[in-house]
Amino acid sequence: MPGKLKVKIVAGRHLPVMDRASDLTDAFVEVKFGNTTFKTDVYLKSLNPQWNSEWFKFEVDDEDLQDEPLQITVLDHDTYSANDAIGKVYIDIDPLLYSEAATVISGWFPIYDTIHGIRGEINVVVKVDLFNDLNRFRQSSCGVKFFCTTSIPKCYRAVIIHGFVEELVVNEDPEYQWIDRIRTPRASNEARQRLISLMSGELQRKIGLKVLEMRGNAVVGYLQCFDLEGESGLVVRAIGTACTLDKLSSPAAFLPACNSPSKEMKESPLAHPPSHGCRSTHNSPIHTATGSRLTQNFSVSVPTLIYTGMGSGSAGKEGGPFKALLRQQTQSALEQREFPFFTLTAFPPGFLVHVGGVVSARSVKLLDRIHNPDEPETRDAWWAEIRQEIKSHAKALGCHAVVGYSESTSICEEVCILSASGTAAVLNPRFLQDGTVEGCLEQRIEENLPAGCGFCHIPYDELNMPFPAHLTYCYNCRKQKVPDVLFTTIDLPTDATVVGKGCLIQARLCRLKKKAQAEANATAISNLLPFMEYEVHTQLMNKLKLKGMNALFGLRIQITVGENMLMGLASATAVYLAALPMPGGIQIAGKTPSDGSYEQHISHMQKKISDTIAKNKELYEINPPEISEEIIGSPIPEPKQRSRLLRSQSESSDEVTELDLSHGKKDAFVLEIDDTDAMEDVHSLLTDVPPPSGFYSCNTEIMPGINNWTSEIQMFTSVRVIRLSSLNLTNQALNKNFNDLCENLLKSLYFKLRSMIPCCLCHVNFTVSLPEDELIQVTVTAVAITFDKNQALQTTKTHIEKSLQRASTDNEELLQFPLELCSDSLPSHPFPPAKEHLESARSNSGIPAAQRDRCSSWIELIKLKAQTIRRGSIKTTVTVEKASPMGEGNFRNRSAPPCANSTVGVVKMTPLSFIPGAKITKYLGIINMFFIRETTSLREEGGVSGFLHAFIAEVFAMVRAHVAALGGNAVVSYIMKQCVFMENPNKNQAQCLINVSGDAVIFVRESELEVISTQQPTANCQQSCAGGEVTT
Amino acid sequence: MTSELDIFVGNTTLIDEEVYRLWLDGYSVSDAVALRVRAGILEQTGATAAVLQSDTMDHYRTFHMLERLLHAPPKLLHQLVFQIPPSRQALLIERYYAFDEAFVREVLGKKLSKGTKKDLDDISAKTGITLKSCRRQFDNFKRVFKVVEEMRGSLADNIQQHFLFSDRLARDYAAIVFFANNRFETAKKKLQYLSFGDFAFCAELMIQNWTLGAVGEAPSKPDSQVDDMDMDLDKEFLQDLKELKVLVADKDLLDLHKSLVCTALRGKLGVFSEMEANFKNLSRGLVNVAAKLTHNKDVRDLFVDLVEKVHLGPQFVEPCRSDHWPLGDVRLFLNQYSVTVHSLDGFRHQALWDRYMDTLRGCLLRLYHD
């Protein structure tokens, strides 16, 4: 009997009036977990009942604890007829299952009904007692921590980053079961909510098992998605990165470096378990009922593009033996993995060595009814196929790993597009389980050479390039080759040298397609896809040039399929990387024979474009120090100069040029206007309006070039649906509509948030869906963060000086490392104490110091493992609490929202992994919630806008309530993964499904921290260390 | 291309004070957009009309959703759906319950009933305040009235507790409720020069001194039902006021009173001669107002009487004003007039006199202006 779940129902408030006669309610509560149900007494005639129930105790397996949600139903007692349900609360008790997270869930939860929305609140206390479980064949994975955050969570450090974990479970969608015809919409919605909750729990547990098999203790960058496949079922799938995390306790205690010795590898030959290892051994209720299969095995794999720098060029001679060596090492480390993928987008310093470029793969599949539920899932095979493709793309780029990896689907009727994308990269093996110590040493030295620009250096062989690329010597270190343009899906590395500020860039594209059935439809789509990818890429490239920048980060391309069209939306944050060459201008070339007016038109356009580039450079403060005179001299090179036609990729071969730094950067980018399409492209380039002054936007975590954030944040979700006029739609009209929709939406956001100026919209996340024939829905979630303008100005003024100083600091760093490496006895450090902590923390995080350390670290690892296995027992809880001398209680007291107080505690929500001006002191667990809302009185609820507005506000409220009940005061890495909206205005009906997730945390304002730190020296250390982390 | 759906939901609910004001003023979305355009917002922000339309719609929708909560402000504090910083919550409540001077003057002292509600059309036409806004203000008055009607304790405190108003607003509402309950006439032409503030000031004085709650201050019988009622005037007190008549009815007493006042004020009053000539009329007026308060109907006319005194000869406030007594002189006279009564040995109702005269003097001084 591994666990006891205890629930107490305290009180209710603001209940709805259920008895018209008395204007009151006779409420009672049913508490259900698994198949056990308890009831409270009926509290007569009150809208604010005080049940004060006894502790309801459920004795359950920890497997069930992970899978099942606690279900609380509030009802109105009726003597003569059936009791009326007021609403429900589902509580995910997972955060209580690992020792470092929350210990109790207690607070006011909104009572939710899928038809009426929130109807009052209920105060509940939930606790879990876990018993020691020595059963080694157990199916649960209690104790594995989950994080949505796509970087190493702030109060942890990565000991080992194991790699990719994935899992999916399928089931029939209750909405499509025969019983749905006779049950009420409410019952159907609740069945769906409950099922998805159950499936999420199961999925998480299975992922957890895989992590345990990999000897990890956490999943970072956990992304769980639902595919509503309609008739053919419901798929819940998740990917993540398995890690072994260590809680940063006190940096004062010099722990031995915890990197894994090579012995470790032999001990666990199953470095990567077979992906579905645990599936056969497990029989959950879901599995017996389900399973689904691909029909007719119809699938089309789409030729995929590899994005990196484009342009012509030749190879240099400096290959570098270091590179070869490095490649060898990492290769061996990663090759045994089935998929060397990482869902992380930000990495510990030194982890990312080189970045190759974006790799993506798509595949069109045909869904079908489940014919044979017992047959193993074909979805696994589909994804495996795509991942394999991604892997081979990465290999072609000379990379062994893919970082910033994500997967998505778009479903319309029976057609499904599966997409995966990531950034091919070369990683430093020292964080990976099987890295060798010797390699790491050399590695470290090699890596030090290109400070702040190393990741830009090409990982592939220059003589054998996978695609035509224009290479130059790095503008930063002048030692290694870099491409002229770099596209990635990750966040900007913290040590990257950036000139000026970044900005959000979007490529938007629509393509009409004939309505078709089944295979014909799938074929049509897959024929269109390569063109779309190509055009999206062209647009991105053009817009990037127009901004005068040379790199994209956080690139996310979404292809959405509808009945009669395909939509492509790419978002990325453009920056000017100092290491990459200065981008050339855009050159417009007309048709060769042309009359005067046409020429004039062309030159007019050319002028406009050149002006825009110049304006953008000014706007984003792009003035790279070394070559600034040249920009002013000729923003656009002469047409005679070497140029490359964008529209023909094959051309590059005849343009052999020797690598000459002074000439290379003058390369112009030519747009040939040979048809109306191209004309339209050029026009669309110029329609994008820059944000009003004082506003910046990006889709990465933080805005490159801004680092003086103030504490005000505002997270928001905005949804827009437009109806296209169905009359003779052309691609152009469609493009324009879509473009306007996105631009207007952005403009509205800028207007709404104008009171926060100066501010930056961070993590702007657009999602497009095509709910019906003529409807386009765009959902945006982002966070607006204010920053200090004065400081910003200062930094820009001193910018040039800084970048000049950079070189010297780099040298200093260079000196530091050998010092660090040879100093086994740390006290000999010639640094001030704060810095020493910082350095030592760094060295802890992976530098294999000496033989002596190897031994102790090995012991440490074994200890750690023992903990992982035992985790979930009460004993471990105690030891772990002890292990952190920071005095968690101290922090908690200060930061816990005053729940007892009448006013509602503020819970911040942000899609970022951090809160500006504050320090996250504790991660309380993952929030993963799924809600359905339906109405049959759409007009009365204010139409579609009123309905959805209220629903999203309610979803936010429920997320906040759960976080507050866990004792938290913020959600970080918040994401709205799905917002499926369907309406039927004729029937006065609408339905919406929303899926959100994030990490519940406790944060403490830095100003408060200082107060604490003066009282507590250890906290002081912690803080200085944190400060160091931010600046590195 | 038409926008089917267009929403913006912030984790912290955005409140645009300007749009909130327009919404409270009862403007439709299109009117509000037009007004915002006229205020020059497009030039300031570089936004387009479509953006403004969308923004206004969004705010209106938010306010509409908040309105239900605003009807019971404590709910706004405890609800979980809209995360609003406390200062903003206070602003929302304060503004929602704020009222227009022109409107409140129209309904002050009227019964807050359906009948009055029907007249809102006329009030709207007369004041230029939108009907929607009139309805909101009227409903606010009525809502507050209903909630505190049966409550014990200080009227202003009760209102503050149940509606979370600022001190100032709670006192204003106390006055509105008090006037509505006692149905004081305020609409007469003669009273038009008086502002709501004047009446609210008087209401506060009356609540302090003339109600049941005023005597209840002494904790003699804390559990009694009538105790602590701030809404109703103390009937017993009003009955007793008849006794004051002796001050003007008794010729000797009146003369003595006059001579004492005149002795004290000689040389100090700029309008001494007028005062001396009019003393008897003035005193009669003041005392007769008291004597009239015994009848319910006459209580309603208190302010009319104070200003014009139709039945009992020359009125008080008006004559002074027509002769342009300076306010300082009026104050001096009234102080002396009421204090001197203590020296009248034949007069036995000193406490009653003070309870009456302190309040009346305060009211008169407040009402004495152009």
Coordinates of N, CA and C in Angstrom, one line a residue, chain A residues 13-14 108-110 118 121 713-723 725 737 740 744 747-749 751-754 775 902-909 944-946 948-950 952-954 956-957 960-961 981 983, chain B residues 1-14 16 18-19 36 41-42 44-48 50-52 54-59 61-62 64-65 68 74-86 89:
Chain A
R13 N -17.9 29.2 -1.0 CA -18.4 30.6 -0.9 C -18.9 31.0 -2.3
H14 N -19.7 32.0 -2.3 CA -20.3 32.5 -3.6 C -21.0 31.4 -4.4
W108 N -8.5 28.0 -2.0 CA -9.8 28.1 -2.7 C -9.7 27.8 -4.2
F109 N -10.5 26.8 -4.6 CA -10.6 26.5 -6.0 C -11.9 26.9 -6.6
P110 N -11.8 27.5 -7.8 CA -13.1 27.8 -8.5 C -13.9 26.5 -8.8
I118 N -17.5 29.1 -14.1 CA -17.1 29.1 -12.7 C -18.4 29.5 -11.8
E121 N -16.6 29.1 -5.2 CA -15.3 28.5 -4.9 C -15.5 27.5 -3.7
I713 N 5.1 42.9 -15.2 CA 4.9 42.0 -16.3 C 3.4 41.9 -16.5
Q714 N 3.0 41.7 -17.7 CA 1.6 41.4 -18.1 C 1.5 40.3 -19.1
M715 N 1.0 39.2 -18.7 CA 0.9 38.1 -19.6 C -0.5 38.2 -20.2
F716 N -0.7 37.9 -21.5 CA -2.0 38.0 -22.0 C -2.2 36.9 -23.1
T717 N -3.5 36.7 -23.4 CA -3.8 35.9 -24.6 C -4.8 36.7 -25.4
S718 N -4.6 36.7 -26.7 CA -5.5 37.5 -27.5 C -5.9 36.5 -28.7
V719 N -7.2 36.5 -28.9 CA -7.7 35.6 -30.0 C -8.5 36.4 -31.0
R720 N -8.3 36.1 -32.3 CA -9.1 36.7 -33.3 C -9.5 35.7 -34.3
V721 N -10.7 35.8 -34.7 CA -11.2 35.0 -35.8 C -11.8 35.9 -36.9
I722 N -11.4 35.7 -38.1 CA -12.0 36.5 -39.2 C -12.7 35.5 -40.2
R723 N -13.7 36.1 -40.8 CA -14.4 35.3 -41.8 C -14.1 35.9 -43.1
S725 N -14.5 36.5 -47.1 CA -15.6 36.5 -48.0 C -15.4 35.4 -49.0
N737 N -5.4 39.2 -46.6 CA -6.2 39.1 -45.4 C -5.5 38.5 -44.2
D740 N -3.0 41.1 -42.9 CA -3.7 42.2 -42.2 C -4.1 41.7 -40.8
N744 N -2.8 43.7 -37.8 CA -3.7 44.4 -36.9 C -3.7 43.9 -35.5
K747 N -0.8 45.4 -33.9 CA -1.1 46.8 -33.6 C -2.0 47.0 -32.4
S748 N -3.0 46.1 -32.3 CA -3.9 46.2 -31.2 C -3.2 46.0 -29.9
L749 N -2.3 45.0 -29.9 CA -1.5 44.7 -28.7 C -0.7 45.9 -28.3
F751 N -1.3 48.9 -28.9 CA -2.1 50.0 -28.4 C -2.6 49.7 -27.0
K752 N -3.0 48.4 -26.8 CA -3.5 48.1 -25.5 C -2.5 48.2 -24.4
L753 N -1.3 47.9 -24.7 CA -0.3 47.9 -23.7 C 0.5 49.2 -23.6
R754 N 0.0 50.2 -24.3 CA 0.8 51.5 -24.4 C 1.2 52.1 -23.0
L775 N -13.1 30.5 -42.0 CA -12.6 31.1 -40.8 C -11.1 30.9 -40.6
S902 N -8.4 37.8 3.6 CA -9.6 37.8 2.7 C -9.3 38.1 1.3
T903 N -8.2 39.0 1.1 CA -7.9 39.3 -0.3 C -7.2 38.2 -1.0
V904 N -7.4 38.1 -2.3 CA -6.8 37.0 -3.1 C -5.3 37.4 -3.4
G905 N -4.5 36.4 -3.1 CA -3.0 36.6 -3.4 C -2.8 36.7 -4.9
V906 N -1.9 37.6 -5.3 CA -1.6 37.8 -6.7 C -0.7 36.6 -7.2
V907 N -1.1 36.0 -8.3 CA -0.3 35.0 -8.9 C 0.1 35.5 -10.3
K908 N 1.4 35.6 -10.5 CA 1.9 36.1 -11.8 C 1.9 34.9 -12.8
M909 N 1.7 35.2 -14.0 CA 1.8 34.2 -15.0 C 2.7 34.7 -16.1
V944 N -19.8 35.2 -29.5 CA -18.6 34.4 -29.4 C -17.5 35.1 -28.6
S945 N -17.4 36.4 -28.8 CA -16.3 37.1 -28.1 C -16.6 37.1 -26.6
G946 N -17.8 37.3 -26.2 CA -18.1 37.3 -24.7 C -17.9 35.9 -24.2
L948 N -15.8 33.5 -25.3 CA -14.4 33.0 -25.2 C -13.6 33.9 -24.2
H949 N -14.0 35.2 -24.2 CA -13.3 36.1 -23.2 C -13.5 35.6 -21.8
A950 N -14.8 35.3 -21.5 CA -15.1 34.8 -20.1 C -14.3 33.4 -19.9
I952 N -11.5 32.2 -21.2 CA -10.1 32.3 -21.0 C -9.8 33.0 -19.7
A953 N -10.6 34.0 -19.3 CA -10.4 34.6 -18.0 C -10.6 33.5 -16.9
E954 N -11.6 32.6 -17.1 CA -11.8 31.5 -16.1 C -10.6 30.5 -16.1
F956 N -7.5 31.2 -16.7 CA -6.4 31.9 -16.0 C -6.7 31.8 -14.5
A957 N -8.0 32.0 -14.1 CA -8.3 32.0 -12.7 C -8.1 30.6 -12.1
R960 N -4.4 30.1 -11.7 CA -3.9 30.8 -10.5 C -4.3 30.2 -9.2
A961 N -5.5 29.7 -9.2 CA -6.0 29.1 -7.9 C -5.2 27.9 -7.6
F981 N -11.8 26.3 -30.9 CA -13.0 27.0 -30.7 C -14.0 26.6 -31.9
E983 N -18.1 27.1 -33.2 CA -19.3 27.8 -33.0 C -20.4 27.3 -33.9
Chain B
M1 N -13.5 40.6 -45.4 CA -12.9 40.2 -44.2 C -13.6 40.9 -43.0
T2 N -14.3 40.1 -42.2 CA -14.9 40.6 -41.0 C -14.4 39.9 -39.8
S3 N -14.3 40.7 -38.7 CA -13.8 40.1 -37.5 C -15.0 39.4 -36.8
E4 N -14.9 38.1 -36.7 CA -16.0 37.3 -36.0 C -15.8 37.4 -34.5
L5 N -14.6 37.4 -34.1 CA -14.3 37.2 -32.7 C -13.0 38.0 -32.5
D6 N -12.9 38.7 -31.4 CA -11.7 39.6 -31.2 C -11.7 39.8 -29.7
I7 N -10.7 39.2 -29.0 CA -10.6 39.3 -27.6 C -9.2 39.5 -27.1
F8 N -9.1 40.1 -26.0 CA -7.8 40.2 -25.3 C -8.0 40.0 -23.8
V9 N -7.3 39.0 -23.3 CA -7.4 38.7 -21.9 C -6.1 38.7 -21.2
G10 N -5.9 39.6 -20.3 CA -4.6 39.7 -19.6 C -4.7 39.0 -18.2
N11 N -3.6 38.5 -17.8 CA -3.5 37.8 -16.5 C -3.9 38.9 -15.4
T12 N -3.4 40.1 -15.6 CA -3.9 41.2 -14.8 C -4.9 41.9 -15.7
T13 N -6.2 42.1 -15.2 CA -7.2 42.7 -16.1 C -6.8 44.2 -16.3
L14 N -6.7 44.5 -17.6 CA -6.4 45.9 -18.0 C -7.6 46.8 -17.8
D16 N -8.8 50.6 -18.6 CA -8.4 51.9 -19.2 C -9.4 52.9 -18.6
E18 N -10.0 55.9 -19.0 CA -10.7 56.8 -20.0 C -12.0 56.0 -20.5
V19 N -11.7 54.8 -21.0 CA -12.8 54.0 -21.5 C -13.8 53.7 -20.4
R36 N -13.3 59.2 -28.3 CA -11.9 58.9 -28.2 C -11.1 59.5 -29.3
I41 N -6.7 60.6 -29.6 CA -5.9 59.5 -29.3 C -5.2 58.9 -30.5
L42 N -5.8 59.0 -31.6 CA -5.2 58.4 -32.8 C -3.9 59.1 -33.1
Q44 N -2.0 60.7 -31.0 CA -1.1 60.5 -29.9 C -0.4 59.1 -30.1
T45 N -1.2 58.1 -30.5 CA -0.6 56.8 -30.4 C -0.3 56.2 -31.8
G46 N -0.8 56.9 -32.8 CA -0.6 56.3 -34.2 C -1.4 55.1 -34.5
A47 N -2.5 54.9 -33.7 CA -3.3 53.7 -33.9 C -4.3 54.0 -35.0
T48 N -5.0 53.0 -35.5 CA -6.0 53.1 -36.5 C -7.4 53.1 -35.8
A50 N -9.7 51.1 -36.5 CA -10.1 49.7 -36.3 C -9.5 49.2 -35.0
V51 N -8.3 49.6 -34.7 CA -7.6 49.2 -33.4 C -8.4 49.8 -32.3
L52 N -8.8 51.1 -32.4 CA -9.6 51.7 -31.4 C -10.9 51.1 -31.1
S54 N -11.7 48.0 -31.7 CA -11.4 46.7 -31.1 C -11.1 46.8 -29.6
D55 N -10.3 47.8 -29.3 CA -9.9 48.1 -28.0 C -11.1 48.5 -27.1
T56 N -11.9 49.4 -27.7 CA -13.1 49.8 -26.9 C -14.1 48.7 -26.7
M57 N -14.3 47.9 -27.7 CA -15.2 46.8 -27.5 C -14.7 45.9 -26.4
D58 N -13.4 45.6 -26.4 CA -12.8 44.7 -25.5 C -13.0 45.2 -24.0
H59 N -12.8 46.5 -23.9 CA -12.9 47.1 -22.5 C -14.4 47.1 -22.1
R61 N -16.6 45.0 -23.0 CA -16.9 43.6 -22.6 C -16.4 43.3 -21.2
T62 N -15.2 43.7 -20.9 CA -14.7 43.5 -19.6 C -15.5 44.2 -18.5
H64 N -18.6 45.0 -18.7 CA -19.9 44.4 -18.6 C -19.8 43.1 -17.7
M65 N -18.7 42.4 -17.8 CA -18.5 41.2 -17.0 C -18.2 41.6 -15.5
R68 N -21.5 42.9 -12.7 CA -22.2 42.0 -11.8 C -21.4 42.0 -10.4
P74 N -17.7 43.6 -2.2 CA -16.8 42.6 -1.5 C -16.6 41.4 -2.4
K75 N -17.5 41.1 -3.3 CA -17.4 40.0 -4.2 C -16.2 40.3 -5.2
L76 N -16.0 41.5 -5.5 CA -15.0 41.9 -6.4 C -13.6 41.6 -5.8
L77 N -13.6 41.8 -4.5 CA -12.3 41.5 -3.8 C -12.0 40.0 -3.7
H78 N -13.1 39.2 -3.5 CA -12.8 37.8 -3.3 C -12.9 37.0 -4.5
Q79 N -13.4 37.5 -5.6 CA -13.5 36.7 -6.8 C -12.1 36.3 -7.3
L80 N -12.1 35.2 -8.1 CA -10.8 34.8 -8.6 C -10.6 35.0 -10.1
V81 N -11.7 35.4 -10.8 CA -11.7 35.4 -12.2 C -10.8 36.6 -12.8
F82 N -11.0 37.7 -12.2 CA -10.3 38.9 -12.7 C -9.2 39.3 -11.6
Q83 N -8.0 39.2 -12.1 CA -6.9 39.6 -11.2 C -6.7 41.1 -11.3
I84 N -7.1 41.8 -10.3 CA -7.0 43.3 -10.4 C -6.3 43.8 -9.1
P85 N -5.3 44.6 -9.3 CA -4.6 45.1 -8.1 C -5.5 45.9 -7.2
P86 N -5.3 45.9 -5.9 CA -6.3 46.5 -5.0 C -6.6 48.0 -5.3
Q89 N -9.0 48.0 -8.0 CA -10.3 47.6 -7.5 C -11.0 48.7 -6.9

